[in-house]
Structure formats: structure tokens, C-alpha cells
Coordinates of C-alpha atoms in Angstrom, one line a residue:
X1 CA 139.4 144.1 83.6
X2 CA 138.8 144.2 87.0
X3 CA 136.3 146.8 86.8
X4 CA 134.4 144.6 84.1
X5 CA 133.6 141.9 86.7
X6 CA 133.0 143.8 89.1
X7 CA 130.1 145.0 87.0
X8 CA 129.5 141.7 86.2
X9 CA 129.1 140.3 89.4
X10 CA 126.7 143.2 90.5
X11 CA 124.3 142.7 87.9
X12 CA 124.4 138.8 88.7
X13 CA 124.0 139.6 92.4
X14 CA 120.9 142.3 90.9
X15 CA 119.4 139.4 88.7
X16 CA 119.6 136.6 91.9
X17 CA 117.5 139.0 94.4
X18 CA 114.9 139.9 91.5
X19 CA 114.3 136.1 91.3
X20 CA 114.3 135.3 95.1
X21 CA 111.8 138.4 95.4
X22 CA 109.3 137.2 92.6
X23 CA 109.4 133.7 95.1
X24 CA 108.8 135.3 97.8
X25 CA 105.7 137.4 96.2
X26 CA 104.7 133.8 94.8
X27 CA 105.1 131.8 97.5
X28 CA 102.8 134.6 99.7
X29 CA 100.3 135.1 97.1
X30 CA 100.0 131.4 97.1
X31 CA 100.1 130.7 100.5
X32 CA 97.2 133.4 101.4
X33 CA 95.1 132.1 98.9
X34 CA 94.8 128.9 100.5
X35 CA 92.9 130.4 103.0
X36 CA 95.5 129.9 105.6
X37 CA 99.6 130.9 106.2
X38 CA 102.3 128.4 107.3
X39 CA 102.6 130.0 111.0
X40 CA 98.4 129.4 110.9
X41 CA 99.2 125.8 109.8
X42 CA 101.7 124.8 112.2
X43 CA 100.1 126.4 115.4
X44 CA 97.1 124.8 114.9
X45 CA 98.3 121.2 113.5
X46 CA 100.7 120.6 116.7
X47 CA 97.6 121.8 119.0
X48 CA 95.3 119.0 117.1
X49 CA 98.2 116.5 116.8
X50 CA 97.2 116.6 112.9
X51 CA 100.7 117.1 110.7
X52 CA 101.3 120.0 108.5
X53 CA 100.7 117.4 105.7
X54 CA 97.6 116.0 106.8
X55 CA 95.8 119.3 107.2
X56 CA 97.6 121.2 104.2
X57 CA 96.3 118.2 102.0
X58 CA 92.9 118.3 103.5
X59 CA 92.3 122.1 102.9
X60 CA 93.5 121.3 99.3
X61 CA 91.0 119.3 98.0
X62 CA 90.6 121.1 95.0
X63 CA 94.3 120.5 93.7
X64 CA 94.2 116.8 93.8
X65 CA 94.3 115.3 97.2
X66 CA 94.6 111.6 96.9
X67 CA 93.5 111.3 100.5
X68 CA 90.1 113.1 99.8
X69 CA 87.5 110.8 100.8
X70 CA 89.8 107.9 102.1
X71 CA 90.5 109.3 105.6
X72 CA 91.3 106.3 108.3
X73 CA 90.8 107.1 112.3
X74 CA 92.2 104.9 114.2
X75 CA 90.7 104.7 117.7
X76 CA 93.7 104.8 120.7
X77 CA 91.8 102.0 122.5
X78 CA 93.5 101.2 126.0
X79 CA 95.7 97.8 126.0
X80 CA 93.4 95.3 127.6
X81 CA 91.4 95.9 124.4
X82 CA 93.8 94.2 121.8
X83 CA 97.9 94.4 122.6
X84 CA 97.3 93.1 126.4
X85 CA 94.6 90.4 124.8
X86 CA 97.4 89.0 122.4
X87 CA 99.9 88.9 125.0
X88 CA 98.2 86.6 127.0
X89 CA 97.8 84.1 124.0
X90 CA 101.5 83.1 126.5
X91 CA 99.9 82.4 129.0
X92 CA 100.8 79.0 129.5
X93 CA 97.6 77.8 131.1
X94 CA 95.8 78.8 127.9
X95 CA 97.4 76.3 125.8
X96 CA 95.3 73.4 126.3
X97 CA 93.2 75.1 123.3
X98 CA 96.1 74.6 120.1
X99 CA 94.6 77.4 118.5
X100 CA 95.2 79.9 121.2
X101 CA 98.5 80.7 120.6
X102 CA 99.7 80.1 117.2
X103 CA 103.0 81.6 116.3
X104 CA 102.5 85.5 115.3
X105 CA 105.8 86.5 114.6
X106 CA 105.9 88.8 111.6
X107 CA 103.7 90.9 112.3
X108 CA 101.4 88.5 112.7
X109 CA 102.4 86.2 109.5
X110 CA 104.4 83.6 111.9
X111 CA 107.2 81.8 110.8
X112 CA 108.8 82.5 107.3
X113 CA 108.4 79.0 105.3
X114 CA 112.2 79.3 103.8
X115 CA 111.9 75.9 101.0
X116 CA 109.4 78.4 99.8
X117 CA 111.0 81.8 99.3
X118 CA 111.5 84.8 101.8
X119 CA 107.1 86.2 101.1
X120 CA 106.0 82.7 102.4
X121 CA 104.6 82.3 106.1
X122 CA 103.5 79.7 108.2
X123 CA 100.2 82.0 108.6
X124 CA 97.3 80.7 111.3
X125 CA 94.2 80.9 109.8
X126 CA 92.9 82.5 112.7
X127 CA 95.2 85.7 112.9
X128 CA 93.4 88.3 110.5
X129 CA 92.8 91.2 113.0
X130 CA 96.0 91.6 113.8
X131 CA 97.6 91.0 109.9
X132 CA 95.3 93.5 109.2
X133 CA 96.0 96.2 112.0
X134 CA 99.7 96.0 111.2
X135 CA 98.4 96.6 107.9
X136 CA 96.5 99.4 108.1
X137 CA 98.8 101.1 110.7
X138 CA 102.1 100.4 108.8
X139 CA 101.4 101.0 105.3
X140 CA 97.9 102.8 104.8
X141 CA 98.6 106.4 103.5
X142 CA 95.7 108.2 104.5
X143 CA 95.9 108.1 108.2
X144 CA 94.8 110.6 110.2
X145 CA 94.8 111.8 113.9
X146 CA 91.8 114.4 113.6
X147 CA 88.4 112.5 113.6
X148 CA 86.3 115.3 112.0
X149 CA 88.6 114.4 108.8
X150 CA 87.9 110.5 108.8
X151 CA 85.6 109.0 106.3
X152 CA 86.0 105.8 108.6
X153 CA 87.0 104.9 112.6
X154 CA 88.7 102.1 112.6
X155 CA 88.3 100.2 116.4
X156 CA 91.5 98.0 116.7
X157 CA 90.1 95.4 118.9
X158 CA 90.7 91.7 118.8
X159 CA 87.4 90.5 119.5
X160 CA 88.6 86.7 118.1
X161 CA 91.4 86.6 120.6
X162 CA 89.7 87.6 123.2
X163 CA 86.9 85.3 122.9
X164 CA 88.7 82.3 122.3
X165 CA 90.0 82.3 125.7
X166 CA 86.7 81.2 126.5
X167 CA 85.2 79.2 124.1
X168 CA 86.5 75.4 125.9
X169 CA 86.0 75.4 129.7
X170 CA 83.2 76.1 132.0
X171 CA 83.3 79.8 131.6
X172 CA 79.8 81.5 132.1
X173 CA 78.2 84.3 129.8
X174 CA 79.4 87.3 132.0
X175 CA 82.9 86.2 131.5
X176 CA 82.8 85.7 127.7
X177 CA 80.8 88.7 127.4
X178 CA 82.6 90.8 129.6
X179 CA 85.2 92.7 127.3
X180 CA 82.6 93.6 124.3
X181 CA 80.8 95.1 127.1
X182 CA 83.8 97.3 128.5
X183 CA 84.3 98.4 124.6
X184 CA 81.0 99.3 123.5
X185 CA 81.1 101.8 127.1
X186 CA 84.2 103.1 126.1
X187 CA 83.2 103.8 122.5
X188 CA 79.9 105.3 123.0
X189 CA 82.0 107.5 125.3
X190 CA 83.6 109.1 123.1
X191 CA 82.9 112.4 120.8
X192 CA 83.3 110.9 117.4
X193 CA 80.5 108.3 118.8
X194 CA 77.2 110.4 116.9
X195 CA 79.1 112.4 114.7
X196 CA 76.7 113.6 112.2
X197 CA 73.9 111.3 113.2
X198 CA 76.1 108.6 112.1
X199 CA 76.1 107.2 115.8
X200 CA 78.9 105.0 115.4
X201 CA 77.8 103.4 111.7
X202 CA 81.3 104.8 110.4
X203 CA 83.4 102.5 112.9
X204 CA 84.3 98.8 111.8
X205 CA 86.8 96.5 113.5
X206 CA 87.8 93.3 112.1
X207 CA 87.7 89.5 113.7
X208 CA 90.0 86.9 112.9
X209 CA 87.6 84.4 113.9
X210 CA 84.2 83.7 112.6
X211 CA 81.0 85.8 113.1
X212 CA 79.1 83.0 114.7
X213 CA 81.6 82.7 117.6
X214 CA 80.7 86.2 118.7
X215 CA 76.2 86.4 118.0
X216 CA 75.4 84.5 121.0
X217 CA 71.3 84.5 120.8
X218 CA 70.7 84.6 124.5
X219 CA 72.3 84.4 127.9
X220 CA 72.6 80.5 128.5
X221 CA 75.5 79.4 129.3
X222 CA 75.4 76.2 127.4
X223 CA 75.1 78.2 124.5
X224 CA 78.4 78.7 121.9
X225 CA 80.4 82.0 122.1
X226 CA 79.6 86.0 123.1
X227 CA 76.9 88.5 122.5
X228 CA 79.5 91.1 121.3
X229 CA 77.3 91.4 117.7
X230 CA 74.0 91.3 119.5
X231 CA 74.8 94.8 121.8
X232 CA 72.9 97.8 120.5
X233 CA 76.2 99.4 120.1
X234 CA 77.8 97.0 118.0
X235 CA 74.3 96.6 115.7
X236 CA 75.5 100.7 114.4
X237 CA 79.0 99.5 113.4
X238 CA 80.3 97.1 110.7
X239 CA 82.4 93.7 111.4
X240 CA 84.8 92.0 108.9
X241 CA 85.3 88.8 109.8
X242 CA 86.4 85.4 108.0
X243 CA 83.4 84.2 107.5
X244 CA 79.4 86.1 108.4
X245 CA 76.6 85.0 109.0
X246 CA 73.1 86.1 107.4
X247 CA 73.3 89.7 109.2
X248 CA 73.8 93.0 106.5
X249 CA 76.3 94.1 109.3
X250 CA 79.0 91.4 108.5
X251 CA 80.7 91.1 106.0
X252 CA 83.1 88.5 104.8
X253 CA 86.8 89.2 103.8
X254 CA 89.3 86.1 102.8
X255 CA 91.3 84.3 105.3
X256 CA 95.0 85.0 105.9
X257 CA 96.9 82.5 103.2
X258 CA 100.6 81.8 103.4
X259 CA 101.8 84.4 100.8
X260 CA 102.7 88.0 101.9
X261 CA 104.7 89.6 98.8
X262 CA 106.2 92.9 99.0
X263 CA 106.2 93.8 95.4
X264 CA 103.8 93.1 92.2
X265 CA 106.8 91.1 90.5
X266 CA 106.3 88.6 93.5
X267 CA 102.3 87.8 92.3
X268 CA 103.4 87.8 88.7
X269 CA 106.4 85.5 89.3
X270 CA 104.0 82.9 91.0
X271 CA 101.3 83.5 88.9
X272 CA 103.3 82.3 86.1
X273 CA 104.6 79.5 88.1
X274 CA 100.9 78.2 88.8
X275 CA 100.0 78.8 85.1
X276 CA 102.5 76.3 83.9
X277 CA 102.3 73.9 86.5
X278 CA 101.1 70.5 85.5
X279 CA 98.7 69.2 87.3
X280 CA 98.0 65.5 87.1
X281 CA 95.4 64.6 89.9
X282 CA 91.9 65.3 88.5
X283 CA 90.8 66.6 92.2
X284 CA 92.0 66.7 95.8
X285 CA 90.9 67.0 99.3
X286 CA 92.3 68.3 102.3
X287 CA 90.9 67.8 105.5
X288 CA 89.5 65.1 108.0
X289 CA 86.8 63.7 108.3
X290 CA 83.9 65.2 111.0
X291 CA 82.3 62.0 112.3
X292 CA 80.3 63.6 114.8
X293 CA 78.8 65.5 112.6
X294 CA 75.5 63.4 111.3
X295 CA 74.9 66.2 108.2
X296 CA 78.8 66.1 107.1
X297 CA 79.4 65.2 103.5
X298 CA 83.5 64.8 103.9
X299 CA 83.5 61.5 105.1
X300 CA 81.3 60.9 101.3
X301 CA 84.3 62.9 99.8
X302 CA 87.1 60.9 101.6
X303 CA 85.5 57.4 100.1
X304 CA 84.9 58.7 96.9
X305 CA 88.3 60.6 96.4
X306 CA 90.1 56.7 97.8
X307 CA 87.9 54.9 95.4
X308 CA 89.2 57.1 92.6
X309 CA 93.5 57.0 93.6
X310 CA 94.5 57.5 89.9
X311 CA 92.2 60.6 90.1
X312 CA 92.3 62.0 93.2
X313 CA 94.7 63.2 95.9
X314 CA 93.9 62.8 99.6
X315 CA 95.6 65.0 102.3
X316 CA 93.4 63.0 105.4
X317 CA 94.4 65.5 108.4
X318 CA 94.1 63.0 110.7
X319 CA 96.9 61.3 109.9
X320 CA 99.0 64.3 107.8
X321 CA 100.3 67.3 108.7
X322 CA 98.0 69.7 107.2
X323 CA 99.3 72.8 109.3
X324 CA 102.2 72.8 106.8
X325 CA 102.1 75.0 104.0
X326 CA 104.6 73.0 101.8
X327 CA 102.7 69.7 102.2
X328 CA 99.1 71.6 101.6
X329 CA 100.1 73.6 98.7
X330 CA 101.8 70.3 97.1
X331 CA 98.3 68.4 97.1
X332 CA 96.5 71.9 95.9
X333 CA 99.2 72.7 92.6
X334 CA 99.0 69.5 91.4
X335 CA 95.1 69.0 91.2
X336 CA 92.9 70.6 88.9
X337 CA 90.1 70.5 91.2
X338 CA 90.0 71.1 95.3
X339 CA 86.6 69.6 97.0
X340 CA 85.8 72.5 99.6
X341 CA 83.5 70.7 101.4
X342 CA 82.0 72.5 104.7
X343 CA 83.1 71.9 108.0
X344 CA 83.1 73.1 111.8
X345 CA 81.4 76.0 110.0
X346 CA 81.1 76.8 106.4
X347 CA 84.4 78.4 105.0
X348 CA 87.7 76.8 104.9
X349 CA 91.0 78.4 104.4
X350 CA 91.7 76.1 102.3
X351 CA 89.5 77.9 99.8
X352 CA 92.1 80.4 99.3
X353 CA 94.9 78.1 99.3
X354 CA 93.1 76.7 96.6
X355 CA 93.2 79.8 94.9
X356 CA 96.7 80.9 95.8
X357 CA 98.0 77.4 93.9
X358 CA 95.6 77.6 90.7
X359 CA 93.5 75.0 91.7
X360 CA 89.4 75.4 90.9
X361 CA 87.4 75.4 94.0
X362 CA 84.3 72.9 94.3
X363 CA 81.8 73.8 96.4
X364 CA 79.1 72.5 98.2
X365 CA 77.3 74.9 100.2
X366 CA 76.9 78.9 99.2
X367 CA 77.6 79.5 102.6
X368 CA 81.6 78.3 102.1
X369 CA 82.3 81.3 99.5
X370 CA 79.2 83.1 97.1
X371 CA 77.7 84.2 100.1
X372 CA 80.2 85.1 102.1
X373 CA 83.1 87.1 100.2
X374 CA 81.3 89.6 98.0
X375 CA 84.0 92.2 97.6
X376 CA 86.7 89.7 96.8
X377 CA 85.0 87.4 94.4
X378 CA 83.6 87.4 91.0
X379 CA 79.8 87.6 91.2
X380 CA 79.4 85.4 88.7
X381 CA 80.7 82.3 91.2
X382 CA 80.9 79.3 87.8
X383 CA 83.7 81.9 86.7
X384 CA 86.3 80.5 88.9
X385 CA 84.3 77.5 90.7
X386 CA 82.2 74.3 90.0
X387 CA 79.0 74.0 92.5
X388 CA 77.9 70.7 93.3
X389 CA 75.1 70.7 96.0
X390 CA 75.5 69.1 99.3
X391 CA 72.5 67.1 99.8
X392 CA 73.5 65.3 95.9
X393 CA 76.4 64.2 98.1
X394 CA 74.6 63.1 100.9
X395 CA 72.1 61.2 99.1
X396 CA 74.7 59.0 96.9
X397 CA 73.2 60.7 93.7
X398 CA 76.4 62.0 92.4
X399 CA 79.7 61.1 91.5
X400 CA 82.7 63.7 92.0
X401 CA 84.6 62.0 89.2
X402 CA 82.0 61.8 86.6
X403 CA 81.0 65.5 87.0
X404 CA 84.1 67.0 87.3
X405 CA 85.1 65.1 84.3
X406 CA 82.1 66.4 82.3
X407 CA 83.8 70.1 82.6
X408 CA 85.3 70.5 78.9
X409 CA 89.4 71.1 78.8
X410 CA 88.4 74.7 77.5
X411 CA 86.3 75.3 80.5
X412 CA 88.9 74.0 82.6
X413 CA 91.4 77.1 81.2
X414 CA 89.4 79.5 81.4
X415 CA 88.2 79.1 84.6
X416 CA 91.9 78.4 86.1
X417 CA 92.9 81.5 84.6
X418 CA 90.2 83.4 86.5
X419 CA 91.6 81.8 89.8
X420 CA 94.8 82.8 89.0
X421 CA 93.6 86.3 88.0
X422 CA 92.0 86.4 91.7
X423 CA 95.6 85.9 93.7
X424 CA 96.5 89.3 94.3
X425 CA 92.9 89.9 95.7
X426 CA 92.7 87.1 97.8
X427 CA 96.0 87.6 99.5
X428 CA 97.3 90.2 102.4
X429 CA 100.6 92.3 101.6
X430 CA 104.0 92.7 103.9
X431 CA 103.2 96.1 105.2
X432 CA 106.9 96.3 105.7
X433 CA 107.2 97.5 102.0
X434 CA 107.0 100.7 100.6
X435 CA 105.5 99.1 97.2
X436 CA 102.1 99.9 96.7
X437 CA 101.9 98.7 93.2
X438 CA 98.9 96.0 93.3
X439 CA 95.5 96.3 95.2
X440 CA 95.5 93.2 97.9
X441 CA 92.6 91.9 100.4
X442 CA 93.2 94.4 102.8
X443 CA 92.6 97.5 99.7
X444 CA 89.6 96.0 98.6
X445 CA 88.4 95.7 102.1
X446 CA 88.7 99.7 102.7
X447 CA 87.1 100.4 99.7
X448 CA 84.2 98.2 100.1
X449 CA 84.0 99.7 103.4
X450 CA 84.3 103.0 102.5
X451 CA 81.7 102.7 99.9
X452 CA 79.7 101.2 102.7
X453 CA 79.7 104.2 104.6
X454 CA 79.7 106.5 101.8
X455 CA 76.2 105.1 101.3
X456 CA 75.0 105.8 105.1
X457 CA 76.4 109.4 104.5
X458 CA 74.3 109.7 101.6
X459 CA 71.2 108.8 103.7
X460 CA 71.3 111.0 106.0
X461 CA 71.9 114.1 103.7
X462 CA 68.5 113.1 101.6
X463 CA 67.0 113.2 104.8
X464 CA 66.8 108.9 105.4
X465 CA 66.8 107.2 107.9
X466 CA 71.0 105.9 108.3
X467 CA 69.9 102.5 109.6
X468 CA 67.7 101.0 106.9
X469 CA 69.7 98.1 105.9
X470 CA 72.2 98.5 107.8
X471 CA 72.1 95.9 110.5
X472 CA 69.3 93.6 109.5
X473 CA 69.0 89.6 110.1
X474 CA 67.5 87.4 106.9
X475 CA 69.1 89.2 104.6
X476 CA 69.6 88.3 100.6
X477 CA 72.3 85.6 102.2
X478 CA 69.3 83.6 103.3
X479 CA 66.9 84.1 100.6
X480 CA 69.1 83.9 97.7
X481 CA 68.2 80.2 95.6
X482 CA 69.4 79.9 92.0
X483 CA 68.6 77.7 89.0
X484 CA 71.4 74.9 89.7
X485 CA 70.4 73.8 93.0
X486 CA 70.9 76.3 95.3
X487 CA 69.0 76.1 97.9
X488 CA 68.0 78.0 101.8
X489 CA 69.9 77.8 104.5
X490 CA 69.7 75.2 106.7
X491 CA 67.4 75.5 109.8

């Protein structure tokens, strides 16, 4: 008996080192065939600061690297350039601005709105660039630390920060200027500057506030804002901002809203929510009026939505408390309609708080969204919006109520279902989750810009010129006039 499992026990052992010798002839056959061994791997990933995964994935295109293509570098820009810029938002003598320092706890999402639910935020409207660093840094999945690998260099600046501390005041061009100056030295400094010709037309950075705060025409210091977007430097790369204006080198991604799910489930639940929601004002407005501003149409709005009270709801800002996400989204969920008039510039949050509570935006100017968000919205703009055009307004020739009522009830659906459709695209995801089961603002933002680049690439390997189109002024923003009443820009 003994004897018996002995030989048992042998020819087990005899069967368990066959096996673990046909791995080991596998996994060396393999691992020479992919053109390089672990040991090879290792020493020269530590050396490069590029993990084993990064590199092995790389290398392995052909077997279905997810990554291929999508490769983010993220420039290590020194601290005055963005962390040591949002840190002084605390500096008490910079508060006589309200906007400077709004709260960015969160990861930049502020203050969680609990009467909502635990994805809601008391989000400023001005804090995209860092929502969207956090973003990227946190949660994007094809990160990498070897430049020669990236399809795009991302430049983590906070160019809206750092020019708001000098917007109000008696601060002179050198001093609003001075920082975009410093960067564009540093950048151009570096090796990953003219790679491949591209001479910096693969780098983007994002701005929380809007592109005409930072394309200062000249050096008078009367005039508004910084030269940042006029340096030669800053012409070769690409700026997403919350709203552009007519250069090819801007382009427009959606404000911050108040909703940061983690999950899918999240979007749906809401989604649902704002699908059955009844909404019994016919349209709404949110905002004050701008009565230094001869060409604004919202004092027009604010008369016509208080001479129609049964029909419209009025949010006036300069008596409510329109910072508040529970009072805003109140007025937008139960209105069918929300006037997006204009107004310090020509986008409005609100646009996408319109959106986020199933409410059809009205617009007046194709500046305040067609224009503007290209990559986020549908193309086809009276999909999800009614267009009423400005100067109508201005003149008296047009009543709010009477057209809005001419919409049918059919048109009505389908176009709030559209809106609805458009939430997860129009919103920014907690980066704190590991979920990656719906495509947000910040995903359509990479891909856009990765097509972007994808095109200069293409360019320059058919021999092209890389800057055709790249950064030019009067672009189709400008010239673009439909049947309906569109019309240019104003001069």
C-alpha cells in the first residue's frame, strides 16, 4: 500500500514539473517575441520613470492596447504656475472681487448641496481648470510619464485664476501679462516643445474663465484683460475655455453645473426624475437685469416675463439668491422653457442648468451656445433649443409668450427629450470613482482634442503645412448666417 502511493505521488510530482516547464518555455517564447525581456523592461522603465504597464502596453499595440492613440502628458509645471495661483485666491486682500475666491472644496466642486443628494455641489461657474485637472489627473487611464508616447501635452495652468487677480484695480499690462509670459518661456524650453514639427500644436490647457478675458488686442492699459492668447507661443497650442471667441484655436467646452455623479445609475435616476416632472410655468428667467448695457435685451425679458405671471417665472438676481443651486434649479424644473438671454458676455451657466433640469433653452444670440460648444451639442441647434433673434427683442417686434406658445405639444417632447439625452454630456464626473461607465464633458473634450491633433499629425506626414487652420481669426464663427435670422457678429 505504501509502495502504491509512493508511486503515486512521484508521477504527480513528474506531471506538476512537466506543466511548470511547458510555462516556463511559454512564458520565454512569449516574452522574446515581444521584442524585449522583463529584466529589459524594468531597467529601462525605472530609468524613464515610465511603469512596466505603460511601456509593456505601448510596445503591444498589436494585441489591443486601449491606450493606443489616447496617450496624455501632463507637463510638471513649477507651482507659481497653477497650485501657488489657487492658493492665493486666500489672500484676504483679494476678496474685494466675489469671484476670486469661491469655495473649491472637492476637488474643486465646493460645497456638497445635501437637500439635494450626496453628487450635488455648490459649483462656481468659474472653476473649470481645476475640475478638469483633478479630472484628468485622478481618473484618466492613459496617463503617461514619457512624452515621446503622448498623442497630447496637457499644460496645467490656471490662466483664469491668475488673471482675475487683475482684472478690477489699477494694475498695468506688464502685471496682467506677466505670468503667460514666464509660461510660454518655460514651455518653449522644453524638448517636447517641436517634437515632430508639431512646435507645441499638441499642448492645450484649459481656462475656467472666458477667452475674451485673456486676447488683449494691444498694450493699453485701459484695455480689458491679458495678451496670453495673442503670444506667438500660445497661437501653436489649443485653449478650452467656457466660452471662445471667433479664433479656430479656442474652443468652447460647457461650464461646470452642480451635478458630479459617480456612477451612470446617478444620470439615469435624474434623468427619469426630470422626464416626469411637471412643469407648469410656460418659460422662466434667471438673471438681472444689465442696465448699463444700452444693447441688453434682459431688461425686455424681465417686463415681458412680469407681464405674463401665470406664464412665466422670474428668478430677478438682484433681489434673489441666484448662487443657490436649490433655488435656480427650482425655477429651471418647473418651466418648459429657459430665456438665455446674453449677458456680461455671451454664455451663461445657466445654459447648462437649463439642460441639467430638462428645461428647453431659448436663445438669442449664436454666440450664447451654436457657436460656441461644438463637441458637446447637437449640430442641428432647433433639436434641443428655440432661437429667437435678439434685435426682434430689441425692437418690440416679438412676443416671448406668443412664440413660444406656437411650438406644438409634440415638438415640445421631443425636443425635451433631446435635452435630457444631452445631461451626461454636459456635465463633469467625481473623479473620485472608479466607474467609467458613461462618456461626460471632460471625455468628449479629449476626444475632440485628440481628433484635433490627430488632424495636425496628418498634415505634416502629407507633407502640409501644420498651421493651416490652426490658429486663425474670422473663422466660420463669424461668417456663419442661416435662414431663421441669424445674423454676423456684432462689430
Amino acid at each position: 500500500m505504501a509502495k502504491t502511493q509512493t508511486i503515486a505521488w512521484v508521477n504527480h510530482l513528474l506531471l506538476f514539473s512537466l506543466i511548470a516547464l511547458t510555462l516556463v518555455f511559454i512564458s520565454y517564447f512569449t516574452i522574446h517575441h515581444n521584442s524585449a525581456s522583463l529584466a529589459k523592461y524594468l531597467t529601462e522603465t525605472t530609468a524613464a520613470g515610465v511603469t512596466f504597464q505603460q511601456q509593456y502596453a505601448a510596445s503591444n499595440v498589436a494585441g489591443g492596447n486601449t491606450c493606443s492613440g489616447r496617450y496624455i502628458y501632463v507637463h510638471h509645471l513649477p507651482t507659481r504656475f497653477n497650485d501657488d495661483v489657487f492658493n492665493s485666491c486666500r489672500d484676504s486682500s483679494l476678496l474685494k472681487n466675489p469671484d476670486m475666491c469661491p469655495n473649491l472644496s472637492n476637488l474643486g466642486f465646493g460645497a456638497q448641496v445635501n437637500r439635494l443628494a450626496s453628487s450635488w455641489y455648490a459649483t462656481n461657474h468659474f472653476s473649470l481648470e481645476v475640475i478638469f485637472r483633478h479630472r484628468l489627473m485622478k481618473s484618466y487611464d492613459c496617463l503617461t510619464n514619457d512624452s515621446s508616447l503622448a498623442s497630447l501635452i496637457y499644460v496645467p495652468f490656471y490662466p483664469g485664476f491668475d488673471i482675475v487677480r487683475h482684472l478690477w484695480g489699477n494694475y498695468n499690462t506688464t502685471v496682467r501679462d506677466a505670468l503667460g509670459f514666464e509660461l510660454v518661456s518655460w514651455l518653449k524650453n522644453q524638448p517636447n516643445w517641436k517634437t515632430s514639427g508639431l512646435w507645441g500644436r499638441d499642448h492645450f490647457f484649459v481656462s475656467g474663465r472666458i477667452a475674451w478675458d485673456l486676447r488683449r488686442p494691444d498694450d493699453d492699459d485701459s484695455h480689458w484683460g491679458s495678451k496670453l492668447m495673442q503670444l506667438p507661443e500660445a497661437m501653436n497650442m489649443t485653449m478650452l475655455s467656457i466660452e471662445t471667441t471667433s479664433w479656430s484655436n479656442e474652443l468652447g467646452i460647457p461650464y461646470p453645473t452642480y451635478f458630479h455623479p459617480r456612477r451612470l445609475k446617478e444620470v439615469h435616476r435624474w434623468q427619469k426624475r426630470m422626464t416626469r416632472q411637471k412643469r407648469p410655468y410656460l418659460f422662466s428667467f434667471v438673471g438681472g437685469p444689465r442696465a448699463n448695457m444700452t444693447d441688453s435685451i434682459r431688461g425686455e425679458l424681465i417686463n415681458q416675463c412680469l407681464a405674463s405671471r401665470r406664464n412665466c417665472k422670474l428668478l430677478n438676481c438682484h433681489s434673489a439668491n441666484c448662487m443657490s443651486p436649490i433655488e435656480v434649479l427650482k425655477v429651471f424644473r418647473n418651466s418648459v422653457f429657459c430665456l438665455q438671454p446674453a449677458g456680461d458676455s455671451y454664455t451663461r451657466r445657466s445654459t447648462f442648468d437649463s439642460i441639467l433640469a430638462g428645461c428647453i433653452p431659448v436663445f438669442f444670440h449664436p454666440f450664447s451656445a451654436y457657436t460656441q460648444y461644438i463637441w458637446h451639442l447637437p449640430r442641428n441647434y432647433s433639436s434641443y433649443s428655440v432661437y429667437i433673434p435678439e434685435n426682434l427683442v430689441r425692437e418690440g417686434r416679438v412676443s416671448i409668450r406668443m412664440q413660444l406658445l406656437q411650438v406644438s405639444k409634440a415638438e415640445v417632447v421631443s425636443m425635451r427629450q433631446e435635452v435630457i439625452n444631452l445631461i451626461p454630456k454636459v456635465i463633469y464626473r467625481d473623479p473620485r470613482s472608479k466607474s467609467k461607465d458613461f462618456e461626460d464633458a471632460f471625455d468628449i473634450a479629449v476626444k475632440g482634442m485628440l481628433e484635433r491633433v490627430g488632424k495636425v499629425r496628418r498634415q505634416i506626414e502629407e507633407g502640409k503645412d501644420p498651421g493651416t487652420g490652426f490658429a486663425e481669426p474670422g473663422s466660420w464663427k463669424l461668417k456663419l448666417k442661416l435662414e431663421d435670422g441669424w445674423y454676423r457678429e456684432r462689430s
